Structure formats: structure tokens, C-alpha cells
mmCIF file of N, CA, C and O and ligand atoms in Angstrom:
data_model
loop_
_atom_site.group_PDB
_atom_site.id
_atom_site.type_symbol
_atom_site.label_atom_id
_atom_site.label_comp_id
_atom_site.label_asym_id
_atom_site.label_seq_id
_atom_site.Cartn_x
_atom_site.Cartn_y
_atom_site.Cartn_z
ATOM 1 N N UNK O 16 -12.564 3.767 -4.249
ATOM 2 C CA UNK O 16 -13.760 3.714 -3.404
ATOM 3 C C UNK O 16 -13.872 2.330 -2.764
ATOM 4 O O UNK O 16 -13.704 1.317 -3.444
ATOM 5 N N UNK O 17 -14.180 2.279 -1.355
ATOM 6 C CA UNK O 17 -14.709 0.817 -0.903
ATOM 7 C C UNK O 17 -15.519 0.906 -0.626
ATOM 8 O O UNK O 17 -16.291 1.857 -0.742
ATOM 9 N N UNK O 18 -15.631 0.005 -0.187
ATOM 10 C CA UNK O 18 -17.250 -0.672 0.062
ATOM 11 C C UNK O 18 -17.628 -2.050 1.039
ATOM 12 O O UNK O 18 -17.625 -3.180 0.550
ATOM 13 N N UNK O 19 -17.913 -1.822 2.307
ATOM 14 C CA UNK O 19 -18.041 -2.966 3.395
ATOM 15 C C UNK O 19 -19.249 -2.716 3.503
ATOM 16 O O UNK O 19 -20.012 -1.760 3.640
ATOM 17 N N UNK O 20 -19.247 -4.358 3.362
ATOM 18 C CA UNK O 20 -20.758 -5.320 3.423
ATOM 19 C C UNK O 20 -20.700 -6.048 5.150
ATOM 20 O O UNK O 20 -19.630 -6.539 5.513
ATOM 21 N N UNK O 21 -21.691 -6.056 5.940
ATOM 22 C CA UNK O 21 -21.745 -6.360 6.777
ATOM 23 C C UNK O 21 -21.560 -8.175 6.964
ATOM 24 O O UNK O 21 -22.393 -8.910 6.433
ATOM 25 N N UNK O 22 -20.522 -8.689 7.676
ATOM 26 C CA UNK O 22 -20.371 -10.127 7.680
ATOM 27 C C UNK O 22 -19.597 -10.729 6.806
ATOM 28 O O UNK O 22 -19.453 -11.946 6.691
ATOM 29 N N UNK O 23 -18.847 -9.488 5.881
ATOM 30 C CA UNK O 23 -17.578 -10.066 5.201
ATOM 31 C C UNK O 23 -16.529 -9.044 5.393
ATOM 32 O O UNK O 23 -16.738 -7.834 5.478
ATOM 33 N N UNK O 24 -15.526 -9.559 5.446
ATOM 34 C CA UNK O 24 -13.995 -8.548 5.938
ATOM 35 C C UNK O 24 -13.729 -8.800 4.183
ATOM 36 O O UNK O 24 -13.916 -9.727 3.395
ATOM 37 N N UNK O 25 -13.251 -7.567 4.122
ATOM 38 C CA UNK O 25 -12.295 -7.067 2.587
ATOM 39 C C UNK O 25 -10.863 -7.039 3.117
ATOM 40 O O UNK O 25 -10.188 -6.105 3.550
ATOM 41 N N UNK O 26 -10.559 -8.539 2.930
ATOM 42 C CA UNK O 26 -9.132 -8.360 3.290
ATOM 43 C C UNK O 26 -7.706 -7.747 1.624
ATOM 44 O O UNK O 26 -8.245 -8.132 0.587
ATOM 45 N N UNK O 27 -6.952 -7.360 1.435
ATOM 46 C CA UNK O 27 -6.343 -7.196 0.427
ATOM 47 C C UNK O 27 -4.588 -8.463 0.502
ATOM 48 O O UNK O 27 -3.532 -7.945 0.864
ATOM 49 N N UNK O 28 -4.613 -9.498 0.239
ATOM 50 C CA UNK O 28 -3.275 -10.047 0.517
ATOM 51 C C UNK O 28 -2.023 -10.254 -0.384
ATOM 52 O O UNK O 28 -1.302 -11.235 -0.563
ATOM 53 N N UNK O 29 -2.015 -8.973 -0.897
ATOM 54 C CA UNK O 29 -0.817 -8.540 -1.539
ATOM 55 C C UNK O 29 -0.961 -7.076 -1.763
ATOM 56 O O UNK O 29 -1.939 -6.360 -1.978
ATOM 57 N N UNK O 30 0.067 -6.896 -1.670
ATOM 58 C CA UNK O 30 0.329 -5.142 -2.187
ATOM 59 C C UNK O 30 1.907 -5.012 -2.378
ATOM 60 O O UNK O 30 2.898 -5.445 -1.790
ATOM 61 N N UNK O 31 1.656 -4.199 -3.495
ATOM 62 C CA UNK O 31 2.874 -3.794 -4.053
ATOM 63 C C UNK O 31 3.970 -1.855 -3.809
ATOM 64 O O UNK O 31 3.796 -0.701 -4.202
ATOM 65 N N UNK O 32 4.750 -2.409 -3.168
ATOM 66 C CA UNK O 32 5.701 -1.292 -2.416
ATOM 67 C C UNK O 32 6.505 -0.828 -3.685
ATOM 68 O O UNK O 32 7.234 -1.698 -4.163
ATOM 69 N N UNK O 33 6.498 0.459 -4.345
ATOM 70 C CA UNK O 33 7.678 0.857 -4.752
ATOM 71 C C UNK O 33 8.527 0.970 -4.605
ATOM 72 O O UNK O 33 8.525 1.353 -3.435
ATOM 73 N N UNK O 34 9.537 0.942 -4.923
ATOM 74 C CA UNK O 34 11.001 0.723 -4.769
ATOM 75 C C UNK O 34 12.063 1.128 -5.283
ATOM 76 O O UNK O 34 11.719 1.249 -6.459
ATOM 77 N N UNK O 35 13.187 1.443 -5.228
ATOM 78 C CA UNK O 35 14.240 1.895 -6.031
ATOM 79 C C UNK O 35 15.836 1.003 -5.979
ATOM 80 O O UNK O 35 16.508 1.077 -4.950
ATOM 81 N N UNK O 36 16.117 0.538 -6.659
ATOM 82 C CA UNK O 36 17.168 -0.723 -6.767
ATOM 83 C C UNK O 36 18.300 0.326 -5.979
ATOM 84 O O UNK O 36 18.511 1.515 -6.219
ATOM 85 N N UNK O 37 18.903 -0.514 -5.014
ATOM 86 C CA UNK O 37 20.601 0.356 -4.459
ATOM 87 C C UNK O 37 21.733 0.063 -5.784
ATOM 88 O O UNK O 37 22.874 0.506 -5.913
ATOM 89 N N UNK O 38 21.095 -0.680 -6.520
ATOM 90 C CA UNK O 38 22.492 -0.990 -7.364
ATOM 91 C C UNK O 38 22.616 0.011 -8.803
ATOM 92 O O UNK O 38 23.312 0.900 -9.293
ATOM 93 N N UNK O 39 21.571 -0.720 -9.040
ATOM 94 C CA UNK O 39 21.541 0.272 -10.734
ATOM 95 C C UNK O 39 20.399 1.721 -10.761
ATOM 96 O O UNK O 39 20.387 2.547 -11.674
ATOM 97 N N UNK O 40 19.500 1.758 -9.542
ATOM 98 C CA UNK O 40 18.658 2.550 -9.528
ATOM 99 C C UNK O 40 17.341 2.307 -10.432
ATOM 100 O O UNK O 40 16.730 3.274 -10.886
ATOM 101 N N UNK O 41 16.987 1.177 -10.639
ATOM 102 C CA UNK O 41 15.750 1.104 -11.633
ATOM 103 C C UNK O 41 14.739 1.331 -10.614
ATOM 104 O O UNK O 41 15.114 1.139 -9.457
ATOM 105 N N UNK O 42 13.364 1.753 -10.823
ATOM 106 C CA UNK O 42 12.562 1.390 -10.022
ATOM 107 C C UNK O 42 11.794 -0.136 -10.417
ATOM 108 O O UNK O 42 11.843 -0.678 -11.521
ATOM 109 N N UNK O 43 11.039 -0.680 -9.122
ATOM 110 C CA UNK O 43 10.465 -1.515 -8.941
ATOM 111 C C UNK O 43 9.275 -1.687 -8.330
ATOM 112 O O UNK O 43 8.750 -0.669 -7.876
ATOM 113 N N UNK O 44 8.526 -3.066 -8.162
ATOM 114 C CA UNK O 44 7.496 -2.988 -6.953
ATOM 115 C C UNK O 44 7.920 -4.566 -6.734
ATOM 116 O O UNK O 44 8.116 -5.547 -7.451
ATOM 117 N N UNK O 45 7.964 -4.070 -4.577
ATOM 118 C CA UNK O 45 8.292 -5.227 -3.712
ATOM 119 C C UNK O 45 6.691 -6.053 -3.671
ATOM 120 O O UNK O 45 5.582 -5.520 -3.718
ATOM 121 N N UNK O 46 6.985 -7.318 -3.583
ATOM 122 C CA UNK O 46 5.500 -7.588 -3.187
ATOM 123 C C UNK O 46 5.498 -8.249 -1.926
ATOM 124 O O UNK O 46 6.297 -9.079 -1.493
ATOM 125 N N UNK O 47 4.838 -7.931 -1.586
ATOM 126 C CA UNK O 47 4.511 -8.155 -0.115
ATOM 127 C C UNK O 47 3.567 -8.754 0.646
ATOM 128 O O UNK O 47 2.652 -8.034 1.048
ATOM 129 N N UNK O 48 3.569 -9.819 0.919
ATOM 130 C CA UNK O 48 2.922 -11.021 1.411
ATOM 131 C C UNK O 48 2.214 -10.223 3.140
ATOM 132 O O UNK O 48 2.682 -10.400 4.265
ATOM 133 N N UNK O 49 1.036 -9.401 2.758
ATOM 134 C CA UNK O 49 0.470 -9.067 3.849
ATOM 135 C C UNK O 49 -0.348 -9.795 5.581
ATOM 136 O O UNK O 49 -0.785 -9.308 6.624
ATOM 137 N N UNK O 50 -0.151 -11.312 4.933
ATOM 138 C CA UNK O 50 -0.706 -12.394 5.776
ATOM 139 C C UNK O 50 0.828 -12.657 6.757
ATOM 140 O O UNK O 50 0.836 -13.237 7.842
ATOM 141 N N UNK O 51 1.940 -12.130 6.130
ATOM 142 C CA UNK O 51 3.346 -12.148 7.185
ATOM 143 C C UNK O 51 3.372 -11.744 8.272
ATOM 144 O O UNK O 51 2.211 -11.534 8.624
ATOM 145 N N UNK O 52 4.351 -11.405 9.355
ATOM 146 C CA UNK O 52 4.998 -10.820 9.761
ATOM 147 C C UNK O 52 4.884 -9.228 9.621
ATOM 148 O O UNK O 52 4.950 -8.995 8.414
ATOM 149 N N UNK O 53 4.738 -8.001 10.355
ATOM 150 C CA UNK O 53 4.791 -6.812 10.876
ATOM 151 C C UNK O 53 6.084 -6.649 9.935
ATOM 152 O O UNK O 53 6.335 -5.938 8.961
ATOM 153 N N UNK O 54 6.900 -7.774 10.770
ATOM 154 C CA UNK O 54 8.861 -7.528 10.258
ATOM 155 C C UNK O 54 9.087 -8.258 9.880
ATOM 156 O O UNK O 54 8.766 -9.330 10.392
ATOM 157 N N UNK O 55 9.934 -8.187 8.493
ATOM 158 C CA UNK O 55 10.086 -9.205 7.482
ATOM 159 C C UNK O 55 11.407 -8.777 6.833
ATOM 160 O O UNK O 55 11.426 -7.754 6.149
ATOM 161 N N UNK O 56 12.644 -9.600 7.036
ATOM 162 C CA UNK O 56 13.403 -9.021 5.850
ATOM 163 C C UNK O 56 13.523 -10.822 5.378
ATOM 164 O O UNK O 56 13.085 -11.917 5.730
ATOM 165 N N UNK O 57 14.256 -10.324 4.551
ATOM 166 C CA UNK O 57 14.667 -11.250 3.446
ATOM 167 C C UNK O 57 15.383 -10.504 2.011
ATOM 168 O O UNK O 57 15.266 -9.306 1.753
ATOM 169 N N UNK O 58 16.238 -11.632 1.053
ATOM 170 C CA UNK O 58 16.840 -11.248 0.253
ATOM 171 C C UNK O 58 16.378 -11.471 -0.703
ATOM 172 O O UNK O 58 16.221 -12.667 -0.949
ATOM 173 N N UNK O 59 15.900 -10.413 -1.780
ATOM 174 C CA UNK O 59 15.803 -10.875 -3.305
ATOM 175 C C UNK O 59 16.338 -10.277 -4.075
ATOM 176 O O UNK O 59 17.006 -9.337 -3.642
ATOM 177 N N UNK O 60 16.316 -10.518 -5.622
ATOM 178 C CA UNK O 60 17.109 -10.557 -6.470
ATOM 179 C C UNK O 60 16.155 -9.361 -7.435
ATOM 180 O O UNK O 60 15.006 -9.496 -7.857
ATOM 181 N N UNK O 61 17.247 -7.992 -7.619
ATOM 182 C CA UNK O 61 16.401 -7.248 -8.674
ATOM 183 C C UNK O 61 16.250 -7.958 -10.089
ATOM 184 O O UNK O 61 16.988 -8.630 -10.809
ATOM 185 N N UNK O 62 15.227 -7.591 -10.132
ATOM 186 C CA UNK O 62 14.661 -8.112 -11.618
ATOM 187 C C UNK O 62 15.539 -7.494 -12.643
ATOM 188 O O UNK O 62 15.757 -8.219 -13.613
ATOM 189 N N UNK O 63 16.121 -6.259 -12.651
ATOM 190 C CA UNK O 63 16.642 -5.691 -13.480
ATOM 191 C C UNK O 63 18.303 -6.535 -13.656
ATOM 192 O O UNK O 63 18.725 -7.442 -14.374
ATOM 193 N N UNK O 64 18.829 -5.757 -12.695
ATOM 194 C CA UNK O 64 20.746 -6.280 -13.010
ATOM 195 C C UNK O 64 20.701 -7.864 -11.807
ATOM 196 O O UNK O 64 21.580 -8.683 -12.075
ATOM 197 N N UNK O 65 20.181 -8.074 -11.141
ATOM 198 C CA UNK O 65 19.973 -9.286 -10.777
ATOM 199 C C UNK O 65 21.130 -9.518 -9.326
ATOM 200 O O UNK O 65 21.543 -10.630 -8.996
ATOM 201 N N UNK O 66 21.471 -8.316 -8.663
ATOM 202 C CA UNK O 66 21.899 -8.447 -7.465
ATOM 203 C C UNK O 66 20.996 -8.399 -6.332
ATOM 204 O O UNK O 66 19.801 -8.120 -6.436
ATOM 205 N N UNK O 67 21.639 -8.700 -5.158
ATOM 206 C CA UNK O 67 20.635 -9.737 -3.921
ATOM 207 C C UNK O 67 20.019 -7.713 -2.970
ATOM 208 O O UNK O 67 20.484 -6.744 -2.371
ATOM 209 N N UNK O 68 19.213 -8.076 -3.313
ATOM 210 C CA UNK O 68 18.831 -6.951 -2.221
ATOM 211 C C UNK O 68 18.616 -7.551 -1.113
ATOM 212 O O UNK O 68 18.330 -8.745 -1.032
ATOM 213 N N UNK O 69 18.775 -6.508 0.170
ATOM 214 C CA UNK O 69 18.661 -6.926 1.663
ATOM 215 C C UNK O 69 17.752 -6.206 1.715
ATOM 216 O O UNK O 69 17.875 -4.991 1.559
ATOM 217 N N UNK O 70 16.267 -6.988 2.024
ATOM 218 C CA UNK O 70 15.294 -6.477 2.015
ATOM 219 C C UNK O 70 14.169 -6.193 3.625
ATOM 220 O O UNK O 70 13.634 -7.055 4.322
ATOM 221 N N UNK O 71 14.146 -5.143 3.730
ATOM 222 C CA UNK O 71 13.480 -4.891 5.016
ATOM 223 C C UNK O 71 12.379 -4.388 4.913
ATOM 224 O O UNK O 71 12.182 -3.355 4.274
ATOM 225 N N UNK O 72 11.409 -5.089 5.575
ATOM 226 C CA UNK O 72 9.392 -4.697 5.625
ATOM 227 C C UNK O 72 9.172 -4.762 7.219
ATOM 228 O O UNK O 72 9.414 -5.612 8.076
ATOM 229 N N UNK O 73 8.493 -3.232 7.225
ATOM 230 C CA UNK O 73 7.894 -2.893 8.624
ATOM 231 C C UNK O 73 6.816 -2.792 8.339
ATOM 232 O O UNK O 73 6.662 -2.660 7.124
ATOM 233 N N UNK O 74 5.731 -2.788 9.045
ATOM 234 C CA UNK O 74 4.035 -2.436 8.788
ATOM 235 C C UNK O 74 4.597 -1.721 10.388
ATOM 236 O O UNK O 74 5.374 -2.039 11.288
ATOM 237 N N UNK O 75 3.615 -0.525 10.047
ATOM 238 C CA UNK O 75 3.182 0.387 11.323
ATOM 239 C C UNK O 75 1.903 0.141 11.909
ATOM 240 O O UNK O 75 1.202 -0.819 11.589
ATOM 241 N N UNK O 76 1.557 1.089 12.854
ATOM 242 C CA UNK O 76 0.733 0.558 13.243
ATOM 243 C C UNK O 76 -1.182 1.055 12.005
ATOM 244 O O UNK O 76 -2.318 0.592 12.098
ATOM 245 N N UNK O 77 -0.785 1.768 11.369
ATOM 246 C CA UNK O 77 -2.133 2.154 10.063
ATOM 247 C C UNK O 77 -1.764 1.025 9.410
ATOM 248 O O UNK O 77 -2.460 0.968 8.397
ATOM 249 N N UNK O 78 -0.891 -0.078 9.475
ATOM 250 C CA UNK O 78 -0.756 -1.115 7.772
ATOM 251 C C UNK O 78 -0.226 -0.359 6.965
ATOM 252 O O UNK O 78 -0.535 -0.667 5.814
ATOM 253 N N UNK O 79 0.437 0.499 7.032
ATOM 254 C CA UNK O 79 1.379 1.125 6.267
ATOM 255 C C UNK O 79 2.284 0.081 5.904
ATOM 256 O O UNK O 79 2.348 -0.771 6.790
ATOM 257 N N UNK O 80 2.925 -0.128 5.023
ATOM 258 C CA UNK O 80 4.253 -1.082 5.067
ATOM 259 C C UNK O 80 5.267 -0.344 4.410
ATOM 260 O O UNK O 80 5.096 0.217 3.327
ATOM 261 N N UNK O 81 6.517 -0.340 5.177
ATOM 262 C CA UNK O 81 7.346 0.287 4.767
ATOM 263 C C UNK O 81 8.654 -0.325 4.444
ATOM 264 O O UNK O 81 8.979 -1.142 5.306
ATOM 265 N N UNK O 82 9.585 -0.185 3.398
ATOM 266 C CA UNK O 82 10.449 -1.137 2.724
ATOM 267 C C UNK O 82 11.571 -0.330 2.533
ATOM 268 O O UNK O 82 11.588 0.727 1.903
ATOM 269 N N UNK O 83 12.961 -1.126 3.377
ATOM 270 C CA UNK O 83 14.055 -0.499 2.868
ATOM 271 C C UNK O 83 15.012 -1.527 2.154
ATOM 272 O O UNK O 83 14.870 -2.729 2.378
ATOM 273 N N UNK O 84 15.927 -1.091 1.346
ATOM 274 C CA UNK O 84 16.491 -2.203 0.812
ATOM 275 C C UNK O 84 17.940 -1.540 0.869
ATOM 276 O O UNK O 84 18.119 -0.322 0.861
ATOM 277 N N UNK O 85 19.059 -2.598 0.932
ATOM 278 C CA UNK O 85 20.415 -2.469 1.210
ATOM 279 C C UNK O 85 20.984 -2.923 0.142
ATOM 280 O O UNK O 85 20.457 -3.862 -0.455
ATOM 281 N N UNK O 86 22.238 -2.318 -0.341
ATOM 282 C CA UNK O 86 23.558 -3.576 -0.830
ATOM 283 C C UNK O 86 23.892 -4.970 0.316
ATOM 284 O O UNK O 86 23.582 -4.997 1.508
ATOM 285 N N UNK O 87 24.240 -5.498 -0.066
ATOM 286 C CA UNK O 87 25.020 -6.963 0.513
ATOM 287 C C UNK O 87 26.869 -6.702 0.823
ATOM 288 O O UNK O 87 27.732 -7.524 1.128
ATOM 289 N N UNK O 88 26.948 -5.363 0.612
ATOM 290 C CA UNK O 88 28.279 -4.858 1.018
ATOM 291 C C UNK O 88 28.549 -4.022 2.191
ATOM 292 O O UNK O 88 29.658 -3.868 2.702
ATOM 293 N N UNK O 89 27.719 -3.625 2.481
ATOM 294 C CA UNK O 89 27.545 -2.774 4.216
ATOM 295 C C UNK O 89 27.968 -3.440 4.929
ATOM 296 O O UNK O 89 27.986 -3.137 6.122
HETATM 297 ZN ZN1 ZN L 30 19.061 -3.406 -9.916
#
């Protein structure tokens, strides 16, 4: 449930994207720095087996954010 109060914005500046590792398949959650960029990639490191994901963040136009992630071997 929300709730807007007149003269303050409810901003949220993080949210967390589920995810599924390309390497070992664990799931995860991306976090996502919502004060960014629409488009954002960058590389991080699964928490699990600890290879580099190629990480891609779109926001649409609802603030949807949408996350794909690659091997580093493509
Ligand atoms: Zn992994």
C-alpha cells in the first residue's frame, strides 16, 4: 500500500532485480542504483562462484528496470 502526502515525493533509491547467474545458475538480486542512468551496464562479480557478469539495466518508460546478464565469453 502507498501513501502520498502532499509536498513530499516518495522517492524509492534502490531496488532489487532478480536474477539468475549465466554461470552456475544460482539465483540472485541485482541492486540497482535508481538515481543512475535509464542504461547502465557494468560488470559484477556473482556472489556465489565469483565470475564477472556483463551486466545490463534498462528502465522503460513505467520505471520498470530490466536486467540482462552475459558470460564474458560471447
Ligand atoms: Zn554464479
Amino acid at each position: 500500500m502507498q501513501r502520498f502526502e502532499s509536498g513530499s515525493t516518495i522517492v524509492r533509491v534502490r531496488e532489487y532485480i532478480p536474477v539468475t547467474c549465466p554461470y552456475c545458475g544460482e539465483e540472485g538480486d541485482l541492486d540497482v542504483d535508481e538515481t543512475g542512468a535509464s542504461r547502465q551496464s557494468y560488470v559484477q562479480d556473482c556472489p556465489v562462484c565469483c565470475q564477472p557478469w556483463q551486466v545490463e539495466l534498462t528502465r522503460d518508460r513505467d520505471g520498470e528496470w530490466n536486467a540482462t546478464l552475459r558470460t564474458g565469453d560471447e
